[in-house]
PDB file of C-alpha atoms in Angstrom:
ATOM      1  CA  MET A 100     149.758  31.012  69.580  1.00 40.00           C
ATOM      2  CA  LYS A 101     148.475  32.650  66.717  1.00 41.00           C
ATOM      3  CA  THR A 102     147.009  36.260  66.918  1.00 40.00           C
ATOM      4  CA  PHE A 103     143.319  36.981  67.014  1.00 37.00           C
ATOM      5  CA  LYS A 104     143.640  39.835  64.590  1.00 37.00           C
ATOM      6  CA  THR A 105     142.750  37.953  61.433  1.00 38.00           C
ATOM      7  CA  TYR A 106     139.862  36.243  63.309  1.00 37.00           C
ATOM      8  CA  LEU A 107     138.443  39.392  64.918  1.00 34.00           C
ATOM      9  CA  SER A 108     137.986  40.942  61.351  1.00 38.00           C
ATOM     10  CA  PHE A 109     136.347  38.006  60.582  1.00 36.00           C
ATOM     11  CA  LEU A 110     133.945  37.790  63.248  1.00 35.00           C
ATOM     12  CA  ALA A 111     132.477  41.612  62.410  1.00 37.00           C
ATOM     13  CA  ILE A 112     131.647  40.021  59.061  1.00 34.00           C
ATOM     14  CA  PHE A 113     130.156  36.791  60.311  1.00 37.00           C
ATOM     15  CA  ALA A 114     128.024  38.869  62.539  1.00 38.00           C
ATOM     16  CA  MET A 115     126.651  41.010  59.727  1.00 39.00           C
ATOM     17  CA  LEU A 116     125.655  37.810  57.907  1.00 37.00           C
ATOM     18  CA  PHE A 117     123.790  36.360  60.578  1.00 37.00           C
ATOM     19  CA  THR A 118     121.994  39.452  61.452  1.00 38.00           C
ATOM     20  CA  SER A 119     120.608  39.740  57.822  1.00 39.00           C
ATOM     21  CA  CYS A 120     119.857  35.941  57.466  1.00 42.00           C
ATOM     22  CA  SER A 121     118.763  34.568  60.603  1.00 40.00           C
ATOM     23  CA  LYS A 122     116.613  37.070  62.301  1.00 39.00           C
ATOM     24  CA  ASP A 123     114.327  37.967  59.459  1.00 41.00           C
ATOM     25  CA  GLU A 124     113.615  34.505  58.422  1.00 44.00           C
ATOM     26  CA  ASP A 125     113.585  32.867  61.867  1.00 48.00           C
ATOM     27  CA  THR A 126     109.759  32.871  61.993  1.00 44.00           C
ATOM     28  CA  ALA A 127     108.810  32.877  58.280  1.00 48.00           C
ATOM     29  CA  VAL A 128     105.793  30.448  57.738  1.00 46.00           C
ATOM     30  CA  ASN A 129     105.636  28.087  54.778  1.00 47.00           C
ATOM     31  CA  PRO A 130     102.250  27.640  54.213  1.00 48.00           C
ATOM     32  CA  GLU A 131     102.617  24.668  51.734  1.00 51.00           C
ATOM     33  CA  SER A 132     103.885  22.394  54.740  1.00 58.00           C
ATOM     34  CA  ASP A 133     103.121  21.500  58.063  1.00 83.00           C
ATOM     35  CA  LYS A 134     106.749  20.227  58.485  1.00 91.00           C
ATOM     36  CA  ALA A 135     109.369  22.833  60.102  1.00 94.00           C
ATOM     37  CA  SER A 136     112.612  23.542  58.051  1.00 95.00           C
ATOM     38  CA  LEU A 137     115.916  23.962  60.212  1.00 96.00           C
ATOM     39  CA  SER A 138     119.208  25.657  59.340  1.00 95.00           C
ATOM     40  CA  PHE A 139     121.863  26.140  61.574  1.00 95.00           C
ATOM     41  CA  GLY A 140     124.809  28.815  61.620  1.00 93.00           C
ATOM     42  CA  ALA A 141     128.015  28.958  63.351  1.00 91.00           C
ATOM     43  CA  LEU A 142     128.666  32.351  65.395  1.00 88.00           C
ATOM     44  CA  VAL A 143     132.464  32.446  66.268  1.00 87.00           C
ATOM     45  CA  GLU A 144     132.834  33.801  70.121  1.00 78.00           C
ATOM     46  CA  ASP A 145     135.487  36.330  70.752  1.00 65.00           C
ATOM     47  CA  LEU A 146     137.733  35.136  73.698  1.00 63.00           C
ATOM     48  CA  THR A 147     139.953  37.822  73.621  1.00 56.00           C
ATOM     49  CA  ASN A 148     137.424  39.899  75.478  1.00 56.00           C
ATOM     50  CA  GLU A 149     136.644  37.481  78.170  1.00 51.00           C
ATOM     51  CA  SER A 150     140.306  36.270  78.781  1.00 47.00           C
ATOM     52  CA  THR A 151     141.080  39.462  80.922  1.00 45.00           C
ATOM     53  CA  ASN A 152     138.983  37.404  83.883  1.00 49.00           C
ATOM     54  CA  LYS A 153     141.988  36.330  85.769  1.00 41.00           C
ATOM     55  CA  GLN A 154     140.032  33.173  87.251  1.00 44.00           C
ATOM     56  CA  SER A 155     139.082  32.070  83.762  1.00 47.00           C
ATOM     57  CA  THR A 156     142.822  32.161  82.520  1.00 45.00           C
ATOM     58  CA  ASP A 157     144.187  30.480  85.518  1.00 46.00           C
ATOM     59  CA  VAL A 158     141.793  27.507  84.911  1.00 47.00           C
ATOM     60  CA  ILE A 159     142.333  27.416  81.128  1.00 51.00           C
ATOM     61  CA  GLY A 160     145.705  28.582  80.378  1.00 53.00           C
ATOM     62  CA  ASP A 161     146.677  29.636  76.903  1.00 61.00           C
ATOM     63  CA  LEU A 162     143.576  30.198  74.784  1.00 69.00           C
ATOM     64  CA  PRO A 163     142.658  27.922  71.932  1.00 74.00           C
ATOM     65  CA  VAL A 164     144.527  28.407  68.603  1.00 71.00           C
ATOM     66  CA  CYS A 165     142.352  29.706  65.872  1.00 81.00           C
ATOM     67  CA  THR A 166     143.232  29.155  62.172  1.00 83.00           C
ATOM     68  CA  ASP A 167     142.285  31.071  59.177  1.00 86.00           C
ATOM     69  CA  ASP A 168     140.841  28.032  57.357  1.00 91.00           C
ATOM     70  CA  THR A 169     137.572  28.403  55.578  1.00 93.00           C
ATOM     71  CA  ALA A 170     134.607  26.476  56.989  1.00 93.00           C
ATOM     72  CA  ALA A 171     133.014  24.061  54.561  1.00 95.00           C
ATOM     73  CA  TYR A 172     130.598  21.877  56.742  1.00 95.00           C
ATOM     74  CA  VAL A 173     129.303  21.092  60.434  1.00 95.00           C
ATOM     75  CA  GLU A 174     128.537  17.808  61.723  1.00 93.00           C
ATOM     76  CA  ILE A 175     125.362  17.718  64.079  1.00 94.00           C
ATOM     77  CA  VAL A 176     123.641  15.329  66.387  1.00 93.00           C
ATOM     78  CA  LEU A 177     119.800  16.122  66.784  1.00 96.00           C
ATOM     79  CA  MET A 178     118.025  14.679  69.428  1.00 95.00           C
ATOM     80  CA  GLN A 179     114.022  14.438  70.643  1.00 96.00           C
ATOM     81  CA  GLY A 180     114.253  13.374  74.350  1.00 93.00           C
ATOM     82  CA  ASP A 181     116.314  10.129  74.425  1.00 91.00           C
ATOM     83  CA  THR A 182     116.017   9.519  70.589  1.00 94.00           C
ATOM     84  CA  GLU A 183     118.820  10.448  68.133  1.00 93.00           C
ATOM     85  CA  ILE A 184     116.592  12.182  65.255  1.00 96.00           C
ATOM     86  CA  VAL A 185     119.450  13.400  63.024  1.00 96.00           C
ATOM     87  CA  GLY A 186     122.850  12.144  63.462  1.00 91.00           C
ATOM     88  CA  THR A 187     124.194   9.743  65.919  1.00 87.00           C
ATOM     89  CA  GLU A 188     126.968   9.839  68.773  1.00 79.00           C
ATOM     90  CA  ALA A 189     128.771   7.179  66.607  1.00 73.00           C
ATOM     91  CA  GLU A 190     128.181   9.019  63.513  1.00 84.00           C
ATOM     92  CA  PRO A 191     127.046  12.488  63.330  1.00 89.00           C
ATOM     93  CA  PHE A 192     125.149  14.017  60.309  1.00 94.00           C
ATOM     94  CA  ARG A 193     127.078  16.408  57.731  1.00 95.00           C
ATOM     95  CA  VAL A 194     125.433  19.061  56.392  1.00 96.00           C
ATOM     96  CA  ASP A 195     127.407  21.472  54.081  1.00 96.00           C
ATOM     97  CA  LEU A 196     127.563  25.331  54.397  1.00 95.00           C
ATOM     98  CA  VAL A 197     126.210  27.440  51.982  1.00 95.00           C
ATOM     99  CA  ALA A 198     129.225  28.621  49.928  1.00 92.00           C
ATOM    100  CA  GLY A 199     130.638  31.974  51.239  1.00 89.00           C
ATOM    101  CA  GLN A 200     128.369  31.732  54.068  1.00 92.00           C
ATOM    102  CA  LEU A 201     128.297  30.535  57.711  1.00 92.00           C
ATOM    103  CA  PHE A 202     125.054  28.874  57.745  1.00 94.00           C
ATOM    104  CA  THR A 203     123.961  25.390  56.400  1.00 96.00           C
ATOM    105  CA  LYS A 204     122.530  24.508  53.194  1.00 95.00           C
ATOM    106  CA  GLU A 205     118.859  23.350  53.410  1.00 94.00           C
ATOM    107  CA  VAL A 206     118.417  19.328  53.384  1.00 96.00           C
ATOM    108  CA  SER A 207     115.662  16.985  53.671  1.00 95.00           C
ATOM    109  CA  GLU A 208     116.924  15.431  56.726  1.00 96.00           C
ATOM    110  CA  LEU A 209     116.331  18.773  58.406  1.00 96.00           C
ATOM    111  CA  GLU A 210     112.679  18.920  57.568  1.00 96.00           C
ATOM    112  CA  LEU A 211     111.107  17.969  60.827  1.00 96.00           C
ATOM    113  CA  ASP A 212     107.849  17.281  62.460  1.00 95.00           C
ATOM    114  CA  PRO A 213     107.011  20.121  64.909  1.00 95.00           C
ATOM    115  CA  GLY A 214     107.953  19.780  68.344  1.00 96.00           C
ATOM    116  CA  ALA A 215     111.098  20.044  70.765  1.00 96.00           C
ATOM    117  CA  TYR A 216     114.423  18.931  69.849  1.00 97.00           C
ATOM    118  CA  SER A 217     118.126  19.317  71.506  1.00 96.00           C
ATOM    119  CA  LEU A 218     121.198  19.996  69.738  1.00 96.00           C
ATOM    120  CA  GLU A 219     123.718  17.768  71.310  1.00 93.00           C
ATOM    121  CA  HIS A 220     126.544  18.047  68.938  1.00 93.00           C
ATOM    122  CA  PHE A 221     127.765  20.908  66.876  1.00 94.00           C
ATOM    123  CA  ALA A 222     131.229  20.871  64.741  1.00 91.00           C
ATOM    124  CA  VAL A 223     132.756  22.873  62.093  1.00 93.00           C
ATOM    125  CA  TYR A 224     134.946  21.410  59.504  1.00 92.00           C
ATOM    126  CA  ASN A 225     137.153  22.863  56.707  1.00 92.00           C
ATOM    127  CA  ALA A 226     136.931  21.198  53.306  1.00 93.00           C
ATOM    128  CA  GLU A 227     139.945  18.914  53.854  1.00 90.00           C
ATOM    129  CA  GLY A 228     137.843  17.364  57.210  1.00 87.00           C
ATOM    130  CA  ALA A 229     140.152  19.169  59.855  1.00 86.00           C
ATOM    131  CA  LEU A 230     137.876  20.336  62.787  1.00 86.00           C
ATOM    132  CA  ILE A 231     138.307  24.015  63.294  1.00 90.00           C
ATOM    133  CA  TRP A 232     135.329  25.254  65.698  1.00 91.00           C
ATOM    134  CA  LEU A 233     133.722  23.269  68.207  1.00 90.00           C
ATOM    135  CA  ALA A 234     130.344  24.247  70.205  1.00 92.00           C
ATOM    136  CA  PRO A 235     131.532  23.550  73.731  1.00 90.00           C
ATOM    137  CA  ARG A 236     129.302  21.430  76.157  1.00 89.00           C
ATOM    138  CA  ALA A 237     127.741  23.043  79.575  1.00 89.00           C
ATOM    139  CA  ASP A 238     129.957  20.846  81.614  1.00 80.00           C
ATOM    140  CA  GLY A 239     133.193  22.124  79.854  1.00 81.00           C
ATOM    141  CA  THR A 240     135.531  24.785  81.137  1.00 81.00           C
ATOM    142  CA  LEU A 241     135.119  26.727  78.103  1.00 84.00           C
ATOM    143  CA  ALA A 242     131.266  26.812  78.354  1.00 86.00           C
ATOM    144  CA  GLN A 243     131.457  30.014  80.416  1.00 86.00           C
ATOM    145  CA  PHE A 244     132.998  31.930  76.946  1.00 85.00           C
ATOM    146  CA  VAL A 245     129.600  31.400  75.303  1.00 88.00           C
ATOM    147  CA  ASP A 246     125.918  32.289  75.856  1.00 85.00           C
ATOM    148  CA  ASN A 247     124.310  29.101  75.279  1.00 88.00           C
ATOM    149  CA  ALA A 248     126.396  25.745  75.722  1.00 92.00           C
ATOM    150  CA  LEU A 249     125.145  22.494  74.316  1.00 94.00           C
ATOM    151  CA  PRO A 250     122.765  20.909  74.834  1.00 94.00           C
ATOM    152  CA  LEU A 251     120.859  23.614  72.989  1.00 95.00           C
ATOM    153  CA  ASP A 252     116.777  23.550  73.042  1.00 96.00           C
ATOM    154  CA  ILE A 253     115.091  24.190  69.754  1.00 97.00           C
ATOM    155  CA  ASN A 254     111.321  24.432  69.342  1.00 96.00           C
ATOM    156  CA  LEU A 255     109.843  23.997  66.211  1.00 95.00           C
ATOM    157  CA  GLY A 256     106.424  24.789  64.893  1.00 94.00           C
ATOM    158  CA  ALA A 257     104.462  23.761  61.935  1.00 93.00           C
ATOM    159  CA  GLY A 258     105.558  25.687  58.615  1.00 92.00           C
ATOM    160  CA  VAL A 259     108.363  27.384  60.257  1.00 94.00           C
ATOM    161  CA  LYS A 260     111.575  28.096  58.576  1.00 93.00           C
ATOM    162  CA  LYS A 261     114.088  28.333  61.894  1.00 95.00           C
ATOM    163  CA  TYR A 262     117.933  29.635  61.672  1.00 95.00           C
ATOM    164  CA  VAL A 263     119.480  28.606  64.727  1.00 96.00           C
ATOM    165  CA  ASP A 264     122.829  30.476  65.504  1.00 94.00           C
ATOM    166  CA  VAL A 265     125.457  28.207  67.445  1.00 95.00           C
ATOM    167  CA  SER A 266     128.146  29.774  69.271  1.00 92.00           C
ATOM    168  CA  VAL A 267     131.448  27.952  68.635  1.00 92.00           C
ATOM    169  CA  ILE A 268     135.082  28.482  69.698  1.00 90.00           C
ATOM    170  CA  CYS A 269     138.533  27.856  67.997  1.00 89.00           C
ATOM    171  CA  TYR A 270     139.205  24.120  68.164  1.00 83.00           C
ATOM    172  CA  ASP A 271     142.466  23.191  69.735  1.00 74.00           C
ATOM    173  CA  ASP A 272     142.917  19.812  70.317  1.00 64.00           C
ATOM    174  CA  ARG A 273     145.210  20.434  73.374  1.00 55.00           C
ATOM    175  CA  ASP A 274     142.381  21.634  75.185  1.00 58.00           C
ATOM    176  CA  VAL A 275     139.577  19.289  74.095  1.00 64.00           C
ATOM    177  CA  ASN A 276     138.447  18.226  77.713  1.00 65.00           C
ATOM    178  CA  GLN A 277     137.742  21.902  78.580  1.00 74.00           C
ATOM    179  CA  TYR A 278     135.124  21.788  75.343  1.00 78.00           C
ATOM    180  CA  GLY A 279     133.230  19.025  77.722  1.00 77.00           C
ATOM    181  CA  TYR A 280     134.163  16.320  75.122  1.00 71.00           C
ATOM    182  CA  MET A 281     136.256  13.019  75.822  1.00 61.00           C
ATOM    183  CA  PHE A 282     139.365  13.617  73.327  1.00 54.00           C
ATOM    184  CA  PHE A 283     138.541  10.457  71.165  1.00 54.00           C
ATOM    185  CA  GLU A 284     134.693  11.497  70.843  1.00 58.00           C
ATOM    186  CA  LEU A 285     136.006  14.041  67.680  1.00 59.00           C
ATOM    187  CA  ASP A 286     137.925  11.764  65.902  1.00 55.00           C
ATOM    188  CA  ILE A 287     137.225   7.902  66.358  1.00 47.00           C
ATOM    189  CA  ASN A 288     136.386   5.172  63.912  1.00 45.00           C
ATOM    190  CA  ARG A 289     135.916   2.346  66.538  1.00 57.00           C
ATOM    191  CA  ALA A 290     135.118   1.954  70.075  1.00 65.00           C
ATOM    192  CA  PHE A 291     135.086  -1.088  72.433  1.00 78.00           C
ATOM    193  CA  GLU A 292     133.767  -1.922  75.839  1.00 82.00           C
ATOM    194  CA  TYR A 293     135.739  -2.903  78.724  1.00 90.00           C
ATOM    195  CA  CYS A 294     134.001  -3.605  82.165  1.00 92.00           C
ATOM    196  CA  PHE A 295     135.229  -3.692  86.034  1.00 95.00           C
ATOM    197  CA  PHE A 296     134.060  -5.453  88.854  1.00 96.00           C
ATOM    198  CA  ALA A 297     135.598  -5.556  92.237  1.00 96.00           C
ATOM    199  CA  ASN A 298     135.444  -7.424  95.776  1.00 96.00           C
ATOM    200  CA  TYR A 299     136.982  -6.324  99.274  1.00 96.00           C
ATOM    201  CA  CYS A 300     138.115  -8.417 101.849  1.00 94.00           C
ATOM    202  CA  THR A 301     138.211  -7.334 105.334  1.00 92.00           C
ATOM    203  CA  PRO A 302     141.448  -8.125 107.394  1.00 90.00           C
ATOM    204  CA  GLU A 303     139.181 -10.683 109.027  1.00 89.00           C
ATOM    205  CA  GLY A 304     138.613 -12.355 105.472  1.00 87.00           C
ATOM    206  CA  ARG A 305     135.127 -11.626 104.926  1.00 92.00           C
ATOM    207  CA  HIS A 306     134.198 -10.796 101.549  1.00 93.00           C
ATOM    208  CA  TYR A 307     132.221  -8.163 100.207  1.00 95.00           C
ATOM    209  CA  PRO A 308     131.250  -6.641  96.644  1.00 96.00           C
ATOM    210  CA  ALA A 309     133.079  -3.298  96.660  1.00 96.00           C
ATOM    211  CA  HIS A 310     132.144   0.192  96.214  1.00 97.00           C
ATOM    212  CA  TYR A 311     134.941   1.937  93.904  1.00 97.00           C
ATOM    213  CA  SER A 312     135.849   4.656  91.817  1.00 96.00           C
ATOM    214  CA  VAL A 313     137.444   4.389  88.305  1.00 95.00           C
ATOM    215  CA  ASP A 314     139.945   6.906  86.405  1.00 93.00           C
ATOM    216  CA  ILE A 315     141.082   6.172  82.825  1.00 92.00           C
ATOM    217  CA  SER A 316     143.616   8.380  80.933  1.00 90.00           C
ATOM    218  CA  ILE A 317     145.593   7.925  77.621  1.00 88.00           C
ATOM    219  CA  ASP A 318     148.877   9.680  77.348  1.00 82.00           C
ATOM    220  CA  GLY A 319     147.992  11.782  80.390  1.00 81.00           C
ATOM    221  CA  ASN A 320     144.670  12.880  78.987  1.00 80.00           C
ATOM    222  CA  VAL A 321     141.839  11.881  81.196  1.00 82.00           C
ATOM    223  CA  ILE A 322     138.725  10.547  79.496  1.00 80.00           C
ATOM    224  CA  TYR A 323     137.000   9.431  82.520  1.00 84.00           C
ATOM    225  CA  SER A 324     137.370  10.777  86.169  1.00 86.00           C
ATOM    226  CA  GLY A 325     135.842   9.403  89.221  1.00 90.00           C
ATOM    227  CA  VAL A 326     133.120   7.601  88.073  1.00 90.00           C
ATOM    228  CA  VAL A 327     131.386   5.510  91.037  1.00 93.00           C
ATOM    229  CA  ASN A 328     129.812   2.179  90.571  1.00 94.00           C
ATOM    230  CA  THR A 329     126.197   1.862  92.091  1.00 94.00           C
ATOM    231  CA  THR A 330     125.688  -0.100  95.324  1.00 95.00           C
ATOM    232  CA  GLY A 331     122.902  -1.184  97.517  1.00 94.00           C
ATOM    233  CA  THR A 332     121.041  -4.021  99.258  1.00 94.00           C
ATOM    234  CA  ASN A 333     118.336  -6.008  97.521  1.00 92.00           C
ATOM    235  CA  GLU A 334     115.019  -7.339  98.446  1.00 91.00           C
ATOM    236  CA  ASP A 335     116.723 -10.113 100.121  1.00 91.00           C
ATOM    237  CA  GLY A 336     118.843  -7.850 102.416  1.00 90.00           C
ATOM    238  CA  ASP A 337     121.975  -8.679 100.564  1.00 93.00           C
ATOM    239  CA  PHE A 338     124.509  -6.308  99.844  1.00 95.00           C
ATOM    240  CA  TYR A 339     125.361  -5.987  95.977  1.00 95.00           C
ATOM    241  CA  ALA A 340     127.389  -3.702  93.401  1.00 95.00           C
ATOM    242  CA  ASP A 341     127.207  -2.955  89.876  1.00 94.00           C
ATOM    243  CA  PRO A 342     130.204  -3.363  87.666  1.00 93.00           C
ATOM    244  CA  LEU A 343     131.363  -0.392  85.510  1.00 92.00           C
ATOM    245  CA  CYS A 344     131.794  -0.421  81.757  1.00 89.00           C
ATOM    246  CA  PHE A 345     133.484   1.759  79.855  1.00 84.00           C
ATOM    247  CA  ALA A 346     133.570   2.798  75.908  1.00 79.00           C
ATOM    248  CA  LEU A 347     137.399   2.749  75.118  1.00 84.00           C
ATOM    249  CA  PRO A 348     139.243   4.129  72.110  1.00 81.00           C
ATOM    250  CA  ASP A 349     140.492   1.766  69.459  1.00 81.00           C
ATOM    251  CA  LEU A 350     143.392   3.882  68.361  1.00 80.00           C
ATOM    252  CA  ALA A 351     145.076   2.795  65.206  1.00 76.00           C
ATOM    253  CA  GLU A 352     148.262   4.259  66.069  1.00 81.00           C
ATOM    254  CA  TYR A 353     148.865   1.874  68.902  1.00 89.00           C
ATOM    255  CA  GLY A 354     150.201  -1.812  68.193  1.00 91.00           C
ATOM    256  CA  ASP A 355     148.057  -4.814  69.428  1.00 93.00           C
ATOM    257  CA  ASP A 356     150.135  -5.248  72.426  1.00 95.00           C
ATOM    258  CA  GLU A 357     151.222  -1.772  73.161  1.00 95.00           C
ATOM    259  CA  GLU A 358     149.390  -0.610  76.425  1.00 95.00           C
ATOM    260  CA  TYR A 359     148.215   2.531  75.754  1.00 93.00           C
ATOM    261  CA  ILE A 360     145.132   3.031  78.243  1.00 93.00           C
ATOM    262  CA  ASP A 361     145.799   3.557  81.863  1.00 95.00           C
ATOM    263  CA  TYR A 362     143.383   2.798  84.818  1.00 97.00           C
ATOM    264  CA  THR A 363     143.095   3.567  88.602  1.00 97.00           C
ATOM    265  CA  VAL A 364     140.509   1.819  90.465  1.00 97.00           C
ATOM    266  CA  THR A 365     140.133   3.302  94.110  1.00 97.00           C
ATOM    267  CA  LEU A 366     138.280   1.564  96.981  1.00 97.00           C
ATOM    268  CA  LEU A 367     135.408   3.454  98.432  1.00 96.00           C
ATOM    269  CA  ASP A 368     133.900   3.690 101.852  1.00 96.00           C
ATOM    270  CA  TRP A 369     130.549   1.917 101.967  1.00 96.00           C
ATOM    271  CA  GLU A 370     128.324   2.673 105.315  1.00 94.00           C
ATOM    272  CA  GLY A 371     126.052  -0.076 106.194  1.00 92.00           C
ATOM    273  CA  ALA A 372     128.379  -2.821 104.422  1.00 95.00           C
ATOM    274  CA  TYR A 373     131.970  -3.141 105.327  1.00 95.00           C
ATOM    275  CA  GLY A 374     132.239   0.728 106.696  1.00 95.00           C
ATOM    276  CA  ASP A 375     135.197   2.950 106.431  1.00 95.00           C
ATOM    277  CA  VAL A 376     138.382   1.638 104.759  1.00 94.00           C
ATOM    278  CA  ASP A 377     141.882   2.407 104.190  1.00 90.00           C
ATOM    279  CA  GLN A 378     142.375   4.070 100.714  1.00 84.00           C
ATOM    280  CA  MET A 379     143.425   1.102  98.393  1.00 94.00           C
ATOM    281  CA  GLU A 380     144.069   1.767  94.682  1.00 96.00           C
ATOM    282  CA  ILE A 381     144.671  -0.927  91.958  1.00 96.00           C
ATOM    283  CA  SER A 382     146.138   0.444  88.843  1.00 97.00           C
ATOM    284  CA  GLY A 383     147.149  -1.067  85.390  1.00 96.00           C
ATOM    285  CA  SER A 384     147.621  -0.441  81.658  1.00 96.00           C
ATOM    286  CA  LEU A 385     145.742  -2.172  78.656  1.00 95.00           C
ATOM    287  CA  SER A 386     146.657  -2.893  75.200  1.00 94.00           C
ATOM    288  CA  ARG A 387     143.926  -3.519  72.563  1.00 91.00           C
ATOM    289  CA  ALA A 388     144.974  -7.409  72.690  1.00 93.00           C
ATOM    290  CA  GLU A 389     144.036  -7.197  76.301  1.00 94.00           C
ATOM    291  CA  VAL A 390     140.739  -5.455  75.802  1.00 92.00           C
ATOM    292  CA  MET A 391     139.856  -7.965  73.157  1.00 90.00           C
ATOM    293  CA  ALA A 392     140.294 -10.848  75.014  1.00 91.00           C
ATOM    294  CA  LYS A 393     137.774 -10.212  77.402  1.00 90.00           C
ATOM    295  CA  PHE A 394     135.026 -10.476  74.715  1.00 85.00           C
ATOM    296  CA  ASP A 395     133.017 -13.397  74.511  1.00 77.00           C
ATOM    297  CA  GLY A 396     131.574 -13.596  70.826  1.00 66.00           C
ATOM    298  CA  THR A 397     130.788 -10.429  69.491  1.00 55.00           C
ATOM    299  CA  GLU A 398     129.014  -8.485  72.095  1.00 62.00           C
ATOM    300  CA  ALA A 399     129.551  -9.979  75.814  1.00 75.00           C
ATOM    301  CA  VAL A 400     132.025  -8.871  77.760  1.00 83.00           C
ATOM    302  CA  GLU A 401     133.871 -10.645  80.547  1.00 90.00           C
ATOM    303  CA  TYR A 402     134.541  -8.430  83.746  1.00 92.00           C
ATOM    304  CA  ASP A 403     137.774  -7.648  84.811  1.00 94.00           C
ATOM    305  CA  HIS A 404     137.428  -8.937  88.721  1.00 95.00           C
ATOM    306  CA  LEU A 405     139.815  -6.982  90.700  1.00 95.00           C
ATOM    307  CA  ARG A 406     140.114  -7.984  94.499  1.00 95.00           C
ATOM    308  CA  PHE A 407     141.240  -5.378  97.221  1.00 95.00           C
ATOM    309  CA  GLY A 408     142.807  -6.884 100.296  1.00 91.00           C
ATOM    310  CA  CYS A 409     141.847 -10.336  99.022  1.00 88.00           C
ATOM    311  CA  ASP A 410     144.353 -13.375  98.078  1.00 71.00           C
ATOM    312  CA  GLN A 411     144.579 -13.715  94.502  1.00 54.00           C
TER     313      GLN A 411
END
């Protein structure tokens, strides 16, 4: 792993830049507009000071690898409630950094109506488009190393020109899950949907909809873990169970018939329905061709219907 000496020297310079640029202008009012102007800065966190915590290093192992690359632009997703305002999950919005600085240029897309927003995604890239720093999410292991993990609440007042510093950590794709992201979220061109539905048959032969969990991984990288379907009783007193659908990465490096998506579906107890059960698992692997074979038209998806303890 590269040393952090160079990185730490740059960090001191970055801190000076943000002290002079963000604090003075954070509440400056623009009397000519009722809009709020929003800019972002990338504040690189020093992991070396935190790495003395044994519990942290036991969980994380080696610290993320830093590079000497120069930051060129950021990609963001800004939301208001459940609505994507700037950028989307599938296509984050790019904002160039001011040359030689670590804060974004003013762009018309970030001239916003006053109100409450949340920053859901923040990633920093070099000029070649390689991801070098990333803001961790609150549910990731690396969130413990920053003061404010994503999502980050932002309140904008009328006429305010607001600078928001975002804590970022050097990006190392070996640790992507520890940032709170699924590994394919950061570099994805296409995704497709795949759905599971399951039944359980008792030893006596009675059929039930199944209560189950799903784990999915690619090359040992877990992208979904312990996702559980919803079960219940409808107004007629009948047991029901919802299917589970997942966005899966369509990765170009794998051939159409090459199985690269591994899944395990585990039967769970269901009190009030079939009760406690012996643990059963159904595991398999999927290729692009197998996933696409479940599509009916452009949007409808046929479920992969699994059966625990039932005659096939």
